[in-house]
Coordinates of C-alpha atoms in Angstrom, one line a residue:
P1 CA 30.6 -45.3 3.8
P2 CA 30.9 -45.7 7.5
P3 CA 28.2 -48.1 9.2
G4 CA 25.2 -46.4 10.7
P5 CA 23.5 -43.1 9.6
V6 CA 25.6 -40.7 7.6
C7 CA 25.1 -37.5 6.1
N8 CA 25.7 -38.3 2.4
R9 CA 28.5 -37.0 0.4
S10 CA 27.6 -34.3 -2.2
F11 CA 28.8 -31.4 -4.5
D12 CA 26.7 -28.0 -3.7
L13 CA 28.5 -26.1 -6.6
Y14 CA 30.7 -24.5 -4.1
A15 CA 32.4 -27.4 -2.4
C16 CA 32.7 -31.3 -2.7
W17 CA 31.7 -32.9 0.6
G18 CA 32.5 -36.6 1.9
D19 CA 30.4 -38.7 4.2
A20 CA 30.0 -37.2 7.7
V21 CA 28.9 -39.1 11.1
P22 CA 26.3 -37.6 13.1
N23 CA 26.9 -34.8 15.6
S24 CA 29.8 -33.8 13.6
T25 CA 31.4 -30.7 12.0
A26 CA 32.6 -31.5 8.5
T27 CA 35.4 -29.3 7.0
V28 CA 37.0 -29.1 3.3
P29 CA 39.7 -26.8 2.1
C30 CA 38.5 -23.7 0.3
P31 CA 37.6 -24.3 -3.3
W32 CA 40.5 -24.0 -5.6
Y33 CA 39.0 -22.1 -8.2
L34 CA 38.2 -19.1 -6.2
P35 CA 39.9 -16.0 -8.0
W36 CA 41.3 -15.1 -4.7
Y37 CA 42.5 -18.6 -3.7
H38 CA 46.1 -17.6 -3.2
R39 CA 44.8 -15.3 -0.2
V40 CA 42.6 -18.0 1.4
Q41 CA 44.4 -21.2 0.6
G42 CA 44.7 -22.0 4.7
G43 CA 40.8 -21.6 5.1
V44 CA 38.2 -24.4 5.3
V45 CA 34.4 -24.6 4.7
A46 CA 32.4 -26.1 7.6
R47 CA 29.2 -27.9 7.6
R48 CA 27.1 -29.8 10.5
C49 CA 25.9 -33.1 10.6
G50 CA 22.7 -33.6 12.7
P51 CA 22.2 -36.6 15.2
D52 CA 19.6 -38.0 12.3
G53 CA 22.3 -38.2 9.6
R54 CA 21.0 -35.2 7.8
W55 CA 23.0 -31.9 7.1
V56 CA 21.9 -29.2 9.5
T57 CA 19.9 -26.5 7.3
D58 CA 19.2 -22.9 7.7
D59 CA 16.1 -20.9 7.7
S60 CA 15.7 -21.0 3.9
G61 CA 16.1 -24.9 4.1
R62 CA 19.3 -25.1 2.5
P63 CA 22.2 -27.0 4.1
W64 CA 24.0 -24.5 6.5
Q65 CA 27.6 -23.9 6.0
D66 CA 30.5 -21.5 7.2
N67 CA 32.6 -20.2 4.3
S68 CA 33.8 -16.8 6.0
Q69 CA 37.2 -18.4 5.8
C70 CA 37.3 -18.5 2.0
E71 CA 35.6 -15.0 1.3
D72 CA 37.8 -12.1 0.0
L73 CA 37.2 -9.5 2.7
A74 CA 38.5 -6.9 0.1
Q75 CA 35.4 -7.3 -1.8
V76 CA 32.9 -8.1 1.3
Q77 CA 33.3 -4.8 2.8
P78 CA 32.6 -2.5 -0.2
L79 CA 29.7 -4.7 -0.9
Q80 CA 28.1 -4.3 2.4
R81 CA 28.7 -0.6 2.3
Q82 CA 26.7 -0.8 -1.2
A83 CA 24.1 -2.8 0.6
W84 CA 23.6 -0.3 3.4
L85 CA 23.4 2.8 1.0
L86 CA 20.9 1.0 -1.3
E87 CA 18.6 0.3 1.7
Q88 CA 18.7 4.2 2.3
F89 CA 17.6 4.5 -1.3
R90 CA 14.8 2.2 -0.4
L91 CA 13.7 4.6 2.5
L92 CA 13.9 7.6 0.5
Y93 CA 11.8 6.3 -2.3
T94 CA 9.4 4.8 0.3
V95 CA 8.8 8.1 1.8
G96 CA 8.4 9.8 -1.6
Y97 CA 6.0 7.3 -2.8
S98 CA 4.1 7.7 0.6
L99 CA 4.0 11.2 0.3
S100 CA 2.9 11.3 -3.3
L101 CA 0.0 8.9 -2.6
V102 CA -1.5 10.8 0.1
A103 CA -1.2 14.2 -1.8
L104 CA -2.6 12.3 -5.0
V105 CA -5.7 10.8 -3.0
V106 CA -6.6 14.2 -1.6
A107 CA -6.0 16.0 -4.9
L108 CA -8.4 13.3 -6.6
L109 CA -11.0 13.8 -3.8
L110 CA -10.9 17.6 -4.2
L111 CA -11.4 17.3 -7.8
L112 CA -14.3 14.7 -7.7
L113 CA -16.3 16.1 -4.8
L114 CA -16.2 20.0 -5.5
R115 CA -18.7 20.3 -8.3
R116 CA -17.4 23.5 -9.7
L117 CA -14.3 21.9 -10.3
R118 CA -15.7 19.4 -12.8
C119 CA -14.5 20.4 -16.1
T120 CA -12.5 18.6 -19.0
R121 CA -9.2 20.0 -17.8
N122 CA -9.6 18.7 -14.3
L123 CA -10.9 15.6 -15.7
I124 CA -7.4 15.1 -17.6
H125 CA -5.9 15.9 -14.4
A126 CA -7.9 13.3 -12.3
N127 CA -6.8 10.6 -14.8
L128 CA -3.4 11.8 -14.3
F129 CA -3.3 11.8 -10.4
V130 CA -5.1 8.1 -10.8
S131 CA -2.3 6.7 -12.9
F132 CA 0.4 8.2 -10.2
A133 CA -1.5 6.8 -7.3
L134 CA -2.1 3.3 -8.7
R135 CA 1.9 3.3 -9.4
A136 CA 2.9 4.6 -6.1
G137 CA 0.2 2.0 -4.3
A138 CA 1.6 -0.7 -6.3
I139 CA 5.2 -0.2 -5.4
L140 CA 4.3 0.3 -1.8
T141 CA 2.1 -2.7 -1.6
R142 CA 4.9 -5.0 -3.4
D143 CA 7.6 -3.9 -0.7
A144 CA 5.0 -4.6 2.2
L145 CA 4.2 -8.1 0.9
L146 CA 7.8 -9.3 0.1
P147 CA 9.6 -10.5 3.3
H148 CA 12.6 -8.0 4.3
G149 CA 15.9 -9.7 3.6
H150 CA 14.7 -12.6 1.0
G151 CA 14.4 -11.8 -2.7
H152 CA 14.8 -8.0 -2.7
P153 CA 14.0 -6.7 -6.1
L154 CA 16.6 -4.1 -6.5
Q155 CA 19.0 -6.1 -8.8
L156 CA 21.5 -3.5 -9.3
L157 CA 24.9 -4.8 -8.7
G158 CA 24.7 -8.3 -9.9
M159 CA 24.6 -11.4 -7.9
Q160 CA 27.5 -11.5 -5.5
R161 CA 28.3 -13.9 -2.6
V162 CA 28.8 -12.1 0.8
T163 CA 29.2 -14.0 4.2
L164 CA 27.5 -12.4 7.1
T165 CA 27.3 -13.8 10.6
G166 CA 29.2 -17.0 9.8
R167 CA 26.8 -18.7 7.4
R168 CA 26.8 -18.4 3.4
R169 CA 24.2 -16.0 2.2
T170 CA 23.5 -14.5 -1.2
T171 CA 23.0 -10.9 -1.1
R172 CA 22.7 -8.9 -4.4
G173 CA 23.6 -5.4 -3.2
D174 CA 20.1 -4.3 -3.1
T175 CA 16.8 -3.3 -1.4
H176 CA 13.2 -3.4 -2.2
G177 CA 11.5 -1.5 -5.0
V178 CA 13.6 -1.3 -8.5
S179 CA 13.8 -4.5 -10.6
G180 CA 16.5 -5.1 -12.9
T181 CA 18.7 -7.5 -15.1
S182 CA 21.9 -8.7 -13.8
S183 CA 23.6 -5.6 -15.1
G184 CA 21.0 -3.6 -13.3
S185 CA 18.2 -2.0 -15.1
V186 CA 15.1 -0.1 -13.7
S187 CA 11.9 -1.7 -13.6
P188 CA 8.8 -0.5 -15.3
A189 CA 7.0 0.2 -12.2
H190 CA 9.4 3.2 -11.6
R191 CA 9.3 4.6 -15.3
A192 CA 7.2 7.6 -15.6
R193 CA 3.8 7.9 -17.6
A194 CA 2.1 11.0 -18.3
G195 CA -1.2 9.7 -19.6
P196 CA -3.5 11.2 -22.1
G197 CA -2.6 14.7 -20.5
R198 CA 0.3 15.5 -23.0
L199 CA -1.7 15.1 -26.3
F200 CA -4.6 17.1 -24.7
L201 CA -2.3 20.0 -23.8
L202 CA -0.8 19.8 -27.3
R203 CA -4.2 19.8 -29.0
L204 CA -5.4 22.8 -26.8
L205 CA -2.3 25.0 -27.8
V206 CA -2.6 23.9 -31.6
A207 CA -6.3 23.9 -32.2
T208 CA -9.1 25.9 -30.4
S209 CA -10.7 23.1 -28.7
G210 CA -9.6 19.5 -27.6
R211 CA -12.9 18.3 -25.7
R212 CA -14.2 16.4 -28.7
C213 CA -10.7 14.3 -28.5
V214 CA -10.9 13.5 -24.8
P215 CA -12.6 10.1 -25.1
A216 CA -9.9 9.2 -27.6
F217 CA -7.2 10.4 -25.4
L218 CA -8.5 8.7 -22.4
L219 CA -8.4 5.2 -24.7
L220 CA -5.2 5.9 -25.8
G221 CA -3.9 6.6 -22.3
W222 CA -5.1 3.6 -20.7
G223 CA -5.6 1.3 -23.4
V224 CA -2.4 1.2 -25.4
P225 CA -0.3 0.2 -22.4
V226 CA -2.4 -3.0 -22.2
L227 CA -1.4 -4.3 -25.5
F228 CA 2.4 -4.4 -24.2
V229 CA 1.8 -5.3 -20.6
V230 CA -0.4 -8.4 -21.4
P231 CA 2.2 -9.8 -23.9
W232 CA 4.9 -9.3 -21.4
V233 CA 2.8 -10.8 -18.5
V234 CA 2.4 -14.0 -20.7
L235 CA 5.9 -14.2 -21.6
R236 CA 7.2 -13.8 -18.2
Y237 CA 4.6 -16.4 -16.8
L238 CA 5.8 -18.7 -19.5
Y239 CA 9.8 -18.4 -19.6
E240 CA 10.7 -16.6 -16.4
N241 CA 8.1 -17.2 -13.9
E242 CA 10.6 -16.9 -10.9
G243 CA 10.2 -15.4 -7.6
C244 CA 8.1 -12.2 -7.4
W245 CA 9.3 -11.2 -10.9
E246 CA 11.9 -9.1 -9.3
R247 CA 14.6 -10.1 -11.7
N248 CA 14.9 -9.8 -15.3
E249 CA 17.9 -12.0 -16.8
K250 CA 16.1 -13.2 -19.9
V251 CA 17.0 -9.8 -22.4
A252 CA 14.2 -10.9 -25.0
V253 CA 11.3 -10.7 -22.4
W254 CA 12.7 -7.6 -20.7
W255 CA 12.8 -5.6 -24.1
V256 CA 9.1 -6.6 -24.7
I257 CA 8.2 -4.0 -22.1
R258 CA 11.2 -1.9 -22.1
C259 CA 10.8 -0.9 -25.7
P260 CA 7.4 0.5 -25.2
I261 CA 8.6 2.4 -22.1
L262 CA 11.6 4.1 -24.1
V263 CA 9.3 4.8 -26.9
A264 CA 6.7 6.7 -24.6
V265 CA 9.8 8.5 -22.9
A266 CA 10.7 9.8 -26.5
V267 CA 7.2 10.7 -27.1
N268 CA 7.0 12.6 -24.3
F269 CA 10.0 14.7 -24.9
V270 CA 9.1 15.3 -28.5
V271 CA 5.6 16.7 -27.2
F272 CA 7.5 18.7 -24.6
V273 CA 9.8 20.4 -27.1
R274 CA 6.5 21.2 -29.3
I275 CA 4.8 22.5 -26.3
V276 CA 7.6 25.0 -25.3
R277 CA 7.9 26.2 -28.8
I278 CA 4.4 27.0 -29.2
L279 CA 4.5 28.6 -25.6
V280 CA 7.5 30.8 -26.7
A281 CA 5.8 31.9 -29.6
K282 CA 2.4 32.7 -27.7
V283 CA 4.5 34.6 -25.0
R284 CA 6.2 36.6 -27.5
A285 CA 3.2 37.4 -29.3
H286 CA 1.7 39.3 -26.2
Q287 CA 4.7 41.7 -26.6
V288 CA 5.4 41.8 -23.1
S289 CA 8.9 43.0 -21.7
R290 CA 12.0 40.5 -22.0
G291 CA 12.0 39.8 -18.3
D292 CA 8.6 39.0 -17.9
T293 CA 8.8 36.9 -21.1
R294 CA 11.6 34.7 -19.6
L295 CA 9.9 34.5 -16.4
R296 CA 6.7 33.2 -17.8
L297 CA 8.4 30.8 -20.1
A298 CA 10.6 29.5 -17.4
R299 CA 7.6 28.9 -15.2
S300 CA 5.6 27.3 -17.9
T301 CA 8.5 24.9 -18.7
L302 CA 9.3 24.0 -15.2
T303 CA 5.5 23.0 -14.8
L304 CA 5.6 21.0 -17.7
I305 CA 8.9 18.8 -16.6
P306 CA 7.3 16.9 -13.9
L307 CA 4.0 16.5 -15.9
L308 CA 5.8 14.9 -18.8
G309 CA 8.5 12.9 -17.0
V310 CA 11.6 14.9 -19.0
H311 CA 13.9 13.7 -16.5
E312 CA 13.2 10.2 -17.8
V313 CA 14.9 11.1 -21.0
V314 CA 18.2 12.0 -19.2
F315 CA 18.2 8.7 -17.5
A316 CA 17.3 6.9 -20.9
L317 CA 20.2 8.5 -22.6
A318 CA 22.5 8.0 -19.9
G319 CA 21.8 4.0 -20.1
E320 CA 21.7 1.5 -17.3
G321 CA 25.3 0.9 -16.8
E322 CA 26.9 -2.0 -14.8
G323 CA 28.4 -2.3 -11.3
G324 CA 28.0 -0.3 -8.2
G325 CA 30.2 2.9 -8.9
G326 CA 29.8 6.2 -7.2
L327 CA 28.1 7.7 -10.5
R328 CA 25.7 4.9 -10.9
L329 CA 24.6 5.1 -7.4
A330 CA 24.2 8.9 -7.7
R331 CA 22.3 8.5 -10.8
L332 CA 20.2 5.9 -9.2
C333 CA 19.4 8.1 -6.3
L334 CA 18.4 11.1 -8.3
H335 CA 16.1 8.9 -10.4
L336 CA 14.5 7.4 -7.6
L337 CA 14.1 10.8 -5.8
L338 CA 12.4 12.3 -9.0
T339 CA 10.3 9.3 -9.7
S340 CA 9.0 8.9 -6.3
A341 CA 8.3 12.6 -5.7
Q342 CA 6.5 12.9 -9.2
G343 CA 3.2 12.4 -8.0
L344 CA 3.7 14.8 -5.2
V345 CA 4.8 17.6 -7.4
V346 CA 2.1 16.9 -9.9
S347 CA -0.6 17.0 -7.4
V348 CA 0.8 20.4 -5.6
L349 CA 1.2 22.1 -9.3
Y350 CA -2.0 21.1 -10.7
C351 CA -4.3 20.9 -7.7
F352 CA -3.1 22.6 -4.5
T353 CA -1.7 25.7 -6.0
N354 CA -4.6 26.2 -8.5
K355 CA -6.4 29.4 -7.8
E356 CA -9.8 27.5 -8.6
V357 CA -9.2 25.0 -6.2
Q358 CA -8.1 27.0 -3.4
A359 CA -11.3 29.4 -3.8
E360 CA -13.5 26.3 -4.0
V361 CA -12.0 24.8 -0.8
R362 CA -12.3 28.6 1.1
R363 CA -15.9 28.3 0.1
G364 CA -16.4 25.1 1.3
W365 CA -14.7 25.8 4.6
Q366 CA -17.0 28.9 5.0
R367 CA -20.2 26.9 4.6
C368 CA -18.9 24.5 7.2
R369 CA -18.3 26.9 9.6
L370 CA -21.7 28.7 9.0

């Protein structure tokens, strides 16, 4: 090595650097192993050696380097467009969860504060609202705590290197809010859950009363998920405790929580089919006109779809897929839209448009005016 302080030779898993004197810029040819090397073989990678004989670092603490001449622009531009599009998806679900959270809190306060609304059915609805509110609050809190631009949890397009503003950065074509494996799967946070209400509704349709089963349904709805979440947390902490748990690269650990999610989606769909069949039989038994039958059945079915998260079945059957193709991005956008707005739709259908709730709100308003 040359006399005096020098920036030490090193290999950073990208390029091999020799010793460099202070206050100088070191350059090496683009790595030969790049798949597009024939298009960038005349380019160089650059680093700066500081006056103290240390490599100049960037904001993340890693040595700064400029590998813009070694990037394949044919790949960079599509990734930048995908990153911008996914950022819009983040804004979309942020608005959806924010509206859902506000609506759910208001609906929950109405059910708890108005005494005449305290019944078994509204108790089930209140538990449903709490579960959706916790999910929305958790996702919004996580996005607020994670620094923007570092460690985005939306691992949807795989880890790919993109050069921006002359320095090497690692971008994953993602934004906040949806975790995934390197192939891009959706996190448990965005999965729908219907709580104990689905079984309670089925019990009411099949039997004469479901009130005696409410404690068991509540224990089932809030207790069973703990049996899977706790082992997943332990395994995650022991074997994949990296970052903010926004990536799921260890397939075995990911399937510990993914399997019960898929089972819950399947159970919801089975319950949905059984309830629809019972509704069809009950509507036909009233001997109403054919048009009225279809209208009432359609109305009942549409109100059950957001309650039971039936849209999750479509996404589960479609699979996670890989890459960032147009079909995959469209499916992701639809999934985030439906999932984030699910709490808003449920609160509107089962609280704000409920005639009993509207009547109680009017009575309370009149008493306040008097």
